[in-house]
Amino acid sequence: MESALDYHTARALLDWQIELGVTETISDAPINRYELEQKAPKPNAVETAAVPVIPKEVDPVVVAQQVAKAANSLSDLRDAMGHFDHCDLKRGARNLVFSDGQAGARVMIIGEAPGRDEDRQGKPFVGRAGQLLDRMLDAIDLNRESNVYITNVLPWRPPQNRDPLPIEISMMVPFLRRHVELAQPDVLILMGNISCQAVLAKRGITRLRGNWGDAWGIPALPMFHPAYLLRQPQMKRQAWADLLEIKARLGALA
C-alpha cells in the first residue's frame, strides 16, 4: 500500500504544478464542457432585480403652474411654495419669505428677492431698504400695518445676494401670479429690475419707472428699488414723483 504524501511533499508538488501553469484541477468524474455552454447561467440577485424606470426630465415651470393653480388661499399657496423642491435656492436659505402687511390691501408691492435680514426674519423688506420703504409709504399715507401688502418674486435668498437666474425667476412666476390673484390688489408696485422682468417681461428700470403698465389685468407701476435709492440718493426725486403717481391712481380708483 502506498503511503500518504506528507505535507512538504504535497506542497512541493503543488508549487511545481503552479509553476507549469496549472490553473484548475479536475474532479473524479469527467465534465462535459459543451453541455455547460448550452445551459443558461443562473442570474444573480442584481440581475434579477427589477430594472428601475428612469422618469422623464421634470419641467419645474410646469410643476409650479400646476401646484400654484391648485392653491385656493394664501395659506395654501405658502404651503405649496414651502413644498416646492425644484428651486436650488431653497436649500441654502434659512427661511421662506412669503409676505408681510395686510392681505387684501389696495396696494401690493413686489420686491426682488430676500436679503440677509429678510432671510433671517422670514419677512420681506425688513433691512435698511425696508426702513426706507416704510418712510416712502408713510409719505403718502400708506403702511404695511393697515393698507399695504408686500411680497417678492423669489421667496428664498440667492447666495451672496446675487441676481436671480432666469430659470429661478421663471419657476417662481406662476406662484407670484397666483399670489396676486389671491391678494386682489387695486395696484401693483414693482420694485426694481427683477420685479419688472418677472411681471412685465421687461428690464431697464430707469426707462420703465414712472410709467404705468398692465400686470395680469392690474395697473402696475415700476419704481426704483429702495436699496438702489440708498446707493443713489439723487434718484429720490424720481421716487417721490412715482409715489405721487400712486396716490393719484388710488384716488382715481376710489
Short mmCIF file of N, CA and C in Angstrom, two decimals, residues 49-127:
data_model
loop_
_atom_site.label_atom_id
_atom_site.label_comp_id
_atom_site.label_asym_id
_atom_site.label_seq_id
_atom_site.Cartn_x
_atom_site.Cartn_y
_atom_site.Cartn_z
N ALA A 49 -33.06 41.72 -10.18
CA ALA A 49 -33.77 42.87 -9.62
C ALA A 49 -34.49 43.61 -10.73
N ALA A 50 -35.62 44.25 -10.37
CA ALA A 50 -36.40 44.99 -11.35
C ALA A 50 -35.59 46.15 -11.91
N VAL A 51 -35.63 46.32 -13.18
CA VAL A 51 -34.92 47.42 -13.82
C VAL A 51 -35.63 48.72 -13.47
N PRO A 52 -34.92 49.69 -12.87
CA PRO A 52 -35.59 50.93 -12.48
C PRO A 52 -36.09 51.70 -13.68
N VAL A 53 -37.25 52.32 -13.51
CA VAL A 53 -37.82 53.15 -14.57
C VAL A 53 -37.28 54.56 -14.40
N ILE A 54 -36.57 55.05 -15.39
CA ILE A 54 -35.99 56.39 -15.32
C ILE A 54 -37.06 57.40 -15.74
N PRO A 55 -37.46 58.29 -14.83
CA PRO A 55 -38.52 59.25 -15.19
C PRO A 55 -38.02 60.26 -16.20
N LYS A 56 -38.93 60.78 -16.98
CA LYS A 56 -38.59 61.83 -17.90
C LYS A 56 -38.21 63.09 -17.13
N GLU A 57 -37.43 63.94 -17.76
CA GLU A 57 -36.98 65.16 -17.10
C GLU A 57 -38.19 66.03 -16.72
N VAL A 58 -38.19 66.49 -15.48
CA VAL A 58 -39.30 67.28 -14.97
C VAL A 58 -39.08 68.75 -15.32
N ASP A 59 -40.11 69.40 -15.82
CA ASP A 59 -40.06 70.83 -16.10
C ASP A 59 -40.56 71.56 -14.86
N PRO A 60 -39.67 72.25 -14.14
CA PRO A 60 -40.09 72.90 -12.89
C PRO A 60 -41.13 73.98 -13.11
N VAL A 61 -41.13 74.62 -14.27
CA VAL A 61 -42.12 75.67 -14.53
C VAL A 61 -43.52 75.05 -14.64
N VAL A 62 -43.61 73.92 -15.33
CA VAL A 62 -44.89 73.24 -15.46
C VAL A 62 -45.39 72.76 -14.10
N VAL A 63 -44.49 72.22 -13.29
CA VAL A 63 -44.86 71.77 -11.95
C VAL A 63 -45.36 72.96 -11.13
N ALA A 64 -44.65 74.09 -11.22
CA ALA A 64 -45.04 75.29 -10.48
C ALA A 64 -46.43 75.77 -10.91
N GLN A 65 -46.70 75.73 -12.19
CA GLN A 65 -48.01 76.16 -12.69
C GLN A 65 -49.12 75.29 -12.12
N GLN A 66 -48.90 73.99 -12.10
CA GLN A 66 -49.92 73.07 -11.60
C GLN A 66 -50.14 73.25 -10.10
N VAL A 67 -49.05 73.36 -9.37
CA VAL A 67 -49.15 73.48 -7.91
C VAL A 67 -49.77 74.81 -7.52
N ALA A 68 -49.34 75.89 -8.16
CA ALA A 68 -49.86 77.21 -7.83
C ALA A 68 -51.34 77.32 -8.15
N LYS A 69 -51.75 76.77 -9.28
CA LYS A 69 -53.15 76.84 -9.68
C LYS A 69 -54.06 76.14 -8.68
N ALA A 70 -53.54 75.10 -8.03
CA ALA A 70 -54.35 74.32 -7.08
C ALA A 70 -54.53 75.02 -5.74
N ALA A 71 -53.75 76.08 -5.49
CA ALA A 71 -53.86 76.80 -4.22
C ALA A 71 -55.10 77.68 -4.22
N ASN A 72 -55.96 77.50 -3.23
CA ASN A 72 -57.21 78.25 -3.14
C ASN A 72 -57.18 79.36 -2.10
N SER A 73 -56.06 79.51 -1.41
CA SER A 73 -55.93 80.56 -0.41
C SER A 73 -54.46 80.91 -0.28
N LEU A 74 -54.18 82.03 0.36
CA LEU A 74 -52.79 82.42 0.58
C LEU A 74 -52.07 81.40 1.45
N SER A 75 -52.78 80.83 2.39
CA SER A 75 -52.18 79.81 3.24
C SER A 75 -51.81 78.57 2.42
N ASP A 76 -52.71 78.19 1.51
CA ASP A 76 -52.41 77.06 0.62
C ASP A 76 -51.20 77.36 -0.25
N LEU A 77 -51.13 78.58 -0.74
CA LEU A 77 -50.04 78.96 -1.62
C LEU A 77 -48.70 78.94 -0.87
N ARG A 78 -48.71 79.41 0.36
CA ARG A 78 -47.48 79.38 1.15
C ARG A 78 -47.03 77.94 1.37
N ASP A 79 -47.96 77.07 1.69
CA ASP A 79 -47.61 75.66 1.90
C ASP A 79 -47.08 75.05 0.61
N ALA A 80 -47.70 75.39 -0.52
CA ALA A 80 -47.26 74.85 -1.80
C ALA A 80 -45.84 75.30 -2.13
N MET A 81 -45.54 76.54 -1.85
CA MET A 81 -44.18 77.04 -2.10
C MET A 81 -43.18 76.39 -1.15
N GLY A 82 -43.60 76.16 0.07
CA GLY A 82 -42.72 75.51 1.03
C GLY A 82 -42.36 74.09 0.65
N HIS A 83 -43.26 73.41 -0.08
CA HIS A 83 -43.02 72.03 -0.50
C HIS A 83 -42.47 71.93 -1.92
N PHE A 84 -42.22 73.07 -2.56
CA PHE A 84 -41.68 73.08 -3.92
C PHE A 84 -40.17 72.89 -3.83
N ASP A 85 -39.68 71.76 -4.36
CA ASP A 85 -38.28 71.39 -4.19
C ASP A 85 -37.45 71.52 -5.46
N HIS A 86 -37.95 72.22 -6.46
CA HIS A 86 -37.23 72.30 -7.73
C HIS A 86 -36.33 73.52 -7.83
N CYS A 87 -36.36 74.39 -6.85
CA CYS A 87 -35.51 75.59 -6.86
C CYS A 87 -34.36 75.38 -5.87
N ASP A 88 -33.15 75.39 -6.37
CA ASP A 88 -31.98 75.12 -5.52
C ASP A 88 -31.78 76.20 -4.45
N LEU A 89 -32.34 77.39 -4.65
CA LEU A 89 -32.17 78.45 -3.65
C LEU A 89 -32.74 78.02 -2.30
N LYS A 90 -33.74 77.18 -2.32
CA LYS A 90 -34.38 76.73 -1.09
C LYS A 90 -33.40 76.03 -0.16
N ARG A 91 -32.44 75.31 -0.74
CA ARG A 91 -31.50 74.52 0.06
C ARG A 91 -30.51 75.39 0.84
N GLY A 92 -30.27 76.60 0.35
CA GLY A 92 -29.31 77.45 1.03
C GLY A 92 -29.93 78.55 1.87
N ALA A 93 -31.25 78.62 1.88
CA ALA A 93 -31.94 79.70 2.61
C ALA A 93 -32.33 79.24 4.01
N ARG A 94 -32.39 80.19 4.91
CA ARG A 94 -32.84 79.89 6.27
C ARG A 94 -34.36 79.81 6.37
N ASN A 95 -35.03 80.74 5.68
CA ASN A 95 -36.48 80.83 5.80
C ASN A 95 -37.13 81.08 4.45
N LEU A 96 -38.37 80.66 4.35
CA LEU A 96 -39.22 81.03 3.22
C LEU A 96 -39.78 82.42 3.52
N VAL A 97 -39.52 83.37 2.65
CA VAL A 97 -40.01 84.74 2.81
C VAL A 97 -41.24 84.88 1.93
N PHE A 98 -42.41 84.80 2.56
CA PHE A 98 -43.65 84.77 1.79
C PHE A 98 -44.26 86.15 1.63
N SER A 99 -44.55 86.84 2.73
CA SER A 99 -45.21 88.14 2.61
C SER A 99 -45.17 88.88 3.94
N ASP A 100 -45.61 90.11 3.88
CA ASP A 100 -45.80 90.93 5.08
C ASP A 100 -46.89 91.94 4.77
N GLY A 101 -47.46 92.53 5.79
CA GLY A 101 -48.50 93.51 5.59
C GLY A 101 -49.88 92.89 5.61
N GLN A 102 -50.83 93.60 5.02
CA GLN A 102 -52.23 93.22 5.09
C GLN A 102 -52.71 92.60 3.78
N ALA A 103 -53.02 91.31 3.82
CA ALA A 103 -53.58 90.66 2.63
C ALA A 103 -54.92 91.30 2.29
N GLY A 104 -55.16 91.54 1.02
CA GLY A 104 -56.39 92.21 0.60
C GLY A 104 -56.25 93.71 0.53
N ALA A 105 -55.07 94.25 0.84
CA ALA A 105 -54.86 95.70 0.76
C ALA A 105 -54.93 96.18 -0.69
N ARG A 106 -55.22 97.45 -0.87
CA ARG A 106 -55.35 98.01 -2.22
C ARG A 106 -54.00 98.05 -2.94
N VAL A 107 -52.93 98.17 -2.18
CA VAL A 107 -51.59 98.28 -2.77
C VAL A 107 -50.79 97.01 -2.46
N MET A 108 -50.23 96.42 -3.51
CA MET A 108 -49.36 95.25 -3.34
C MET A 108 -48.00 95.58 -3.94
N ILE A 109 -46.97 95.44 -3.13
CA ILE A 109 -45.60 95.72 -3.56
C ILE A 109 -44.90 94.39 -3.84
N ILE A 110 -44.22 94.35 -4.98
CA ILE A 110 -43.46 93.15 -5.35
C ILE A 110 -41.99 93.53 -5.42
N GLY A 111 -41.23 93.01 -4.48
CA GLY A 111 -39.78 93.22 -4.48
C GLY A 111 -39.08 92.14 -5.29
N GLU A 112 -37.76 92.09 -5.16
CA GLU A 112 -36.98 91.18 -6.00
C GLU A 112 -36.73 89.85 -5.30
N ALA A 113 -35.92 89.86 -4.25
CA ALA A 113 -35.57 88.64 -3.52
C ALA A 113 -35.13 89.02 -2.12
N PRO A 114 -35.22 88.11 -1.18
CA PRO A 114 -34.81 88.43 0.19
C PRO A 114 -33.31 88.69 0.28
N GLY A 115 -32.95 89.58 1.19
CA GLY A 115 -31.56 89.78 1.54
C GLY A 115 -31.24 89.06 2.84
N ARG A 116 -30.13 89.42 3.45
CA ARG A 116 -29.70 88.73 4.67
C ARG A 116 -30.70 88.90 5.80
N ASP A 117 -31.16 90.14 6.04
CA ASP A 117 -32.10 90.38 7.14
C ASP A 117 -33.44 89.70 6.88
N GLU A 118 -33.89 89.76 5.63
CA GLU A 118 -35.17 89.13 5.29
C GLU A 118 -35.09 87.61 5.45
N ASP A 119 -33.96 87.04 5.07
CA ASP A 119 -33.76 85.60 5.20
C ASP A 119 -33.78 85.18 6.67
N ARG A 120 -33.22 86.01 7.53
CA ARG A 120 -33.19 85.69 8.96
C ARG A 120 -34.58 85.79 9.59
N GLN A 121 -35.33 86.82 9.22
CA GLN A 121 -36.62 87.07 9.88
C GLN A 121 -37.81 86.44 9.17
N GLY A 122 -37.61 86.04 7.90
CA GLY A 122 -38.71 85.43 7.16
C GLY A 122 -39.75 86.42 6.69
N LYS A 123 -39.37 87.71 6.57
CA LYS A 123 -40.29 88.76 6.09
C LYS A 123 -39.58 89.61 5.04
N PRO A 124 -40.32 90.13 4.06
CA PRO A 124 -39.70 90.99 3.05
C PRO A 124 -39.49 92.41 3.54
N PHE A 125 -38.45 93.05 3.04
CA PHE A 125 -38.17 94.46 3.32
C PHE A 125 -38.12 94.76 4.81
N VAL A 126 -37.17 94.17 5.51
CA VAL A 126 -37.01 94.45 6.94
C VAL A 126 -35.63 95.04 7.26
N GLY A 127 -34.75 95.12 6.27
CA GLY A 127 -33.43 95.70 6.48
C GLY A 127 -33.46 97.20 6.25
#
